PDB file of C-alpha atoms in Angstrom:
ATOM      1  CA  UNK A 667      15.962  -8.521   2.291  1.00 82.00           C
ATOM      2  CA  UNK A 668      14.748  -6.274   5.387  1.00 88.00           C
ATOM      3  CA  UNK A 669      12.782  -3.695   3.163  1.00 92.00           C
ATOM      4  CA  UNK A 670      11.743  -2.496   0.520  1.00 92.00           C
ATOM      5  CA  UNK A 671      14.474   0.047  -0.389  1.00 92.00           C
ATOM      6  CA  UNK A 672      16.590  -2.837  -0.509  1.00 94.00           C
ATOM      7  CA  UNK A 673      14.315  -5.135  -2.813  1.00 94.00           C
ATOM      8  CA  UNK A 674      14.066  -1.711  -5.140  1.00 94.00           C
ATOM      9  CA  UNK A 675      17.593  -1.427  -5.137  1.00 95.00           C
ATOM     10  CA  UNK A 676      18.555  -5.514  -5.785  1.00 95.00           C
ATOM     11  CA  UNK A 677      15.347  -5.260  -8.661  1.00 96.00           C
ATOM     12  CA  UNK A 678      16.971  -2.359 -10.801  1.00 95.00           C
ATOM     13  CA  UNK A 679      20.165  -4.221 -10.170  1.00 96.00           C
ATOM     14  CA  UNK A 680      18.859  -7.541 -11.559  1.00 95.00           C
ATOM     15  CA  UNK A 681      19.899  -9.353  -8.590  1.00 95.00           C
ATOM     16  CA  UNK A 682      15.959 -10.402  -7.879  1.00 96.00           C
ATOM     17  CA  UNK A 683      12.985 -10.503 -10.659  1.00 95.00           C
ATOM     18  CA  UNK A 684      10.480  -8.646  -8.758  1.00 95.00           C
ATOM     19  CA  UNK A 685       8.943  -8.813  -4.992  1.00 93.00           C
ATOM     20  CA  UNK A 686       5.693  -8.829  -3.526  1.00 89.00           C
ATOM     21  CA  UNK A 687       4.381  -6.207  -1.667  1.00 88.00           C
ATOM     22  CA  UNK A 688       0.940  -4.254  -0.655  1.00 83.00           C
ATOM     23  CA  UNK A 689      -0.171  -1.824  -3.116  1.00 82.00           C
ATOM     24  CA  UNK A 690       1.159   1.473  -1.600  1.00 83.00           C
ATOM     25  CA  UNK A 691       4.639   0.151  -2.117  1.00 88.00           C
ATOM     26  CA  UNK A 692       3.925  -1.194  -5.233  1.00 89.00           C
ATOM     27  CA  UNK A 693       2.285   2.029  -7.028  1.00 86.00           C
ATOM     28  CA  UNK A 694       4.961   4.150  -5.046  1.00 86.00           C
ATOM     29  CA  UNK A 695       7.953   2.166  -6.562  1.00 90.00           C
ATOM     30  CA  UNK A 696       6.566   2.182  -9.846  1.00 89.00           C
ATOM     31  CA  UNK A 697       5.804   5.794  -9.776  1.00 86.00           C
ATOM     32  CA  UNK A 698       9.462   6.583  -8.472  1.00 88.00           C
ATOM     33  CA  UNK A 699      11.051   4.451 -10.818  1.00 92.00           C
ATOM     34  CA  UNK A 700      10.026   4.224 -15.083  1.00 92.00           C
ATOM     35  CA  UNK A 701      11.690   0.678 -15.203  1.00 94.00           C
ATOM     36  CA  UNK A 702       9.258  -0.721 -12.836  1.00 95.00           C
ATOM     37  CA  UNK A 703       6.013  -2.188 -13.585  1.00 95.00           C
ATOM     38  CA  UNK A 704       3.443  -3.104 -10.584  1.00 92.00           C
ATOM     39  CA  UNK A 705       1.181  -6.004 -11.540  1.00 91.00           C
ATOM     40  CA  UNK A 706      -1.388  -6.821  -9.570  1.00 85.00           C
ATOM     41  CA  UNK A 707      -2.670 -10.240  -8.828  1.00 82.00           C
ATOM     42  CA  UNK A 708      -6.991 -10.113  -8.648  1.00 79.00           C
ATOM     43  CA  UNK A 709      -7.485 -13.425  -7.943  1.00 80.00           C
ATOM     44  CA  UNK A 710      -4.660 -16.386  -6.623  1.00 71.00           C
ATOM     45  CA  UNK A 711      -3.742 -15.019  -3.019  1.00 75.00           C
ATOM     46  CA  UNK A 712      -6.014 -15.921  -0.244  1.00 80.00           C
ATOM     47  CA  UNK A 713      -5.514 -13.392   2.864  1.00 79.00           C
ATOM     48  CA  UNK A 714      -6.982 -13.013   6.184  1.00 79.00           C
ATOM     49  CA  UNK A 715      -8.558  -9.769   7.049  1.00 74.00           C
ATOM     50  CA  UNK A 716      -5.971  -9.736   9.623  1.00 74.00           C
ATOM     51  CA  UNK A 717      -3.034  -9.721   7.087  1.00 72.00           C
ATOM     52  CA  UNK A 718      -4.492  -7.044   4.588  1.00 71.00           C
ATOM     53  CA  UNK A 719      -6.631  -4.420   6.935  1.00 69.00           C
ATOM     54  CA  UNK A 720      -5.545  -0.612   6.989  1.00 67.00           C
ATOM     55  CA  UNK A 721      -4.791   1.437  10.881  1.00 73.00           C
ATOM     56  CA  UNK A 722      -5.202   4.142  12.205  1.00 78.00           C
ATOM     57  CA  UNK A 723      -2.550   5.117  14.975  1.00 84.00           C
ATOM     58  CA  UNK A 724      -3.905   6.674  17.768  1.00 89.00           C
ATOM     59  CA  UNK A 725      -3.070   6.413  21.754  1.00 91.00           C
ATOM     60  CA  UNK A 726      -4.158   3.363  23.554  1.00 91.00           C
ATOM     61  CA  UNK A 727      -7.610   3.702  24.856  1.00 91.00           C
ATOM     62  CA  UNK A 728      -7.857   6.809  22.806  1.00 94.00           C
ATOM     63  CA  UNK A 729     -11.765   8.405  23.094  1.00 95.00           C
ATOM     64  CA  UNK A 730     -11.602   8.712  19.399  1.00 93.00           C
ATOM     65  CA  UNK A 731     -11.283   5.160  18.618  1.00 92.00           C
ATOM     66  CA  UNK A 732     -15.226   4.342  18.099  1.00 93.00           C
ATOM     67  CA  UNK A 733     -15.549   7.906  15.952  1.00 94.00           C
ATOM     68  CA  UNK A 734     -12.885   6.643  14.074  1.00 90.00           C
ATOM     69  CA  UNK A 735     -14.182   3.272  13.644  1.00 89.00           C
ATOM     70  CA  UNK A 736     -18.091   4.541  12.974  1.00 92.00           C
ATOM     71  CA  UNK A 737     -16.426   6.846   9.789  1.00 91.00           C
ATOM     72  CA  UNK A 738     -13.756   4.443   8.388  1.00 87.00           C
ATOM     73  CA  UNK A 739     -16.869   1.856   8.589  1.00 90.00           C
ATOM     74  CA  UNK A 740     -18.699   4.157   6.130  1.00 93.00           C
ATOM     75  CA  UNK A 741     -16.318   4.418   3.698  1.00 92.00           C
ATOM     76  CA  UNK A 742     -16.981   2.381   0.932  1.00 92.00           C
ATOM     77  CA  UNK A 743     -13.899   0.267  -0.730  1.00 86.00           C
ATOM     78  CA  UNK A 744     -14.078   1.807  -3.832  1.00 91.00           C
ATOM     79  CA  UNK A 745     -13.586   5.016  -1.841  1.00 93.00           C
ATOM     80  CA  UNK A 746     -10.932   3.909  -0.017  1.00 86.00           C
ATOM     81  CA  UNK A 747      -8.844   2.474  -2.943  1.00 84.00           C
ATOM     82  CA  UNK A 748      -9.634   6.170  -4.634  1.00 90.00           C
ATOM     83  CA  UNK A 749      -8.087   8.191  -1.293  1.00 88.00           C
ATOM     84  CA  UNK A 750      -5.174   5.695  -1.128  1.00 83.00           C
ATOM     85  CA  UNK A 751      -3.709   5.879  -4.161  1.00 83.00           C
ATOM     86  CA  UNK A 752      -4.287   9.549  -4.180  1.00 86.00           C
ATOM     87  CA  UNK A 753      -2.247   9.788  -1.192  1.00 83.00           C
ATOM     88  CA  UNK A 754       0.435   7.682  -2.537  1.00 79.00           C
ATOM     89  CA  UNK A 755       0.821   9.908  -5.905  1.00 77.00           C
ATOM     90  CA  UNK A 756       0.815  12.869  -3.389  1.00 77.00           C
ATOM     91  CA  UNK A 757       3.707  11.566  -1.292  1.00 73.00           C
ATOM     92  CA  UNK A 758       7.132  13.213  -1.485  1.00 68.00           C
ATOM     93  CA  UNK A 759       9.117  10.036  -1.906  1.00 59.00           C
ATOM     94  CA  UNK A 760       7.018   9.471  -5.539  1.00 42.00           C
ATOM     95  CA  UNK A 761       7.143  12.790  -7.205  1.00 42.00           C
TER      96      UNK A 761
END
């Protein structure tokens, strides 16, 4: 399936049991949708850094970059897991 509107639409349709995705979708889905249930695996995947970290867009070379960096750096994870799903709830697509 090329996204994820298309694995929500093949799960409510019983064509697929469920799909894996990163949380954002997950919570987002669920919160659009009452017959879905995210679950979320603590321990069983092993992922590189490379494969799980968060961006920021910004223009090649942009002078903000290191500011950027220096304040996403002190950010602790519990604080970032807070903000992010507060900005999924907060999303149009999941009201």
């Amino acid at each position: 399936m090329d996204n994820f509107p298309a694995m929500r639409v093949a799960l409510e349709s019983g064509m697929i049991d469920g799909y894996v995705s990163e949380k954002p979708e997950g919570v987002s889905a669920e919160t659009a949708n009452n017959n879905f249930k995210m679950v979320e695996f603590k321990a069983g995947f092993k992922t590189s850094d490379d494969d799980t970290a968060i961006a920021v867009g910004v223009a090649k070379g942009s002078e903000l970059t290191p500011k950027i960096n220096e304040i996403l750096s002190g950010i602790s994870e519990d604080e970032q897991t807070k903000i992010m799903d507060t900005a999924i709830k907060n999303q149009p697509a999941a009201k």
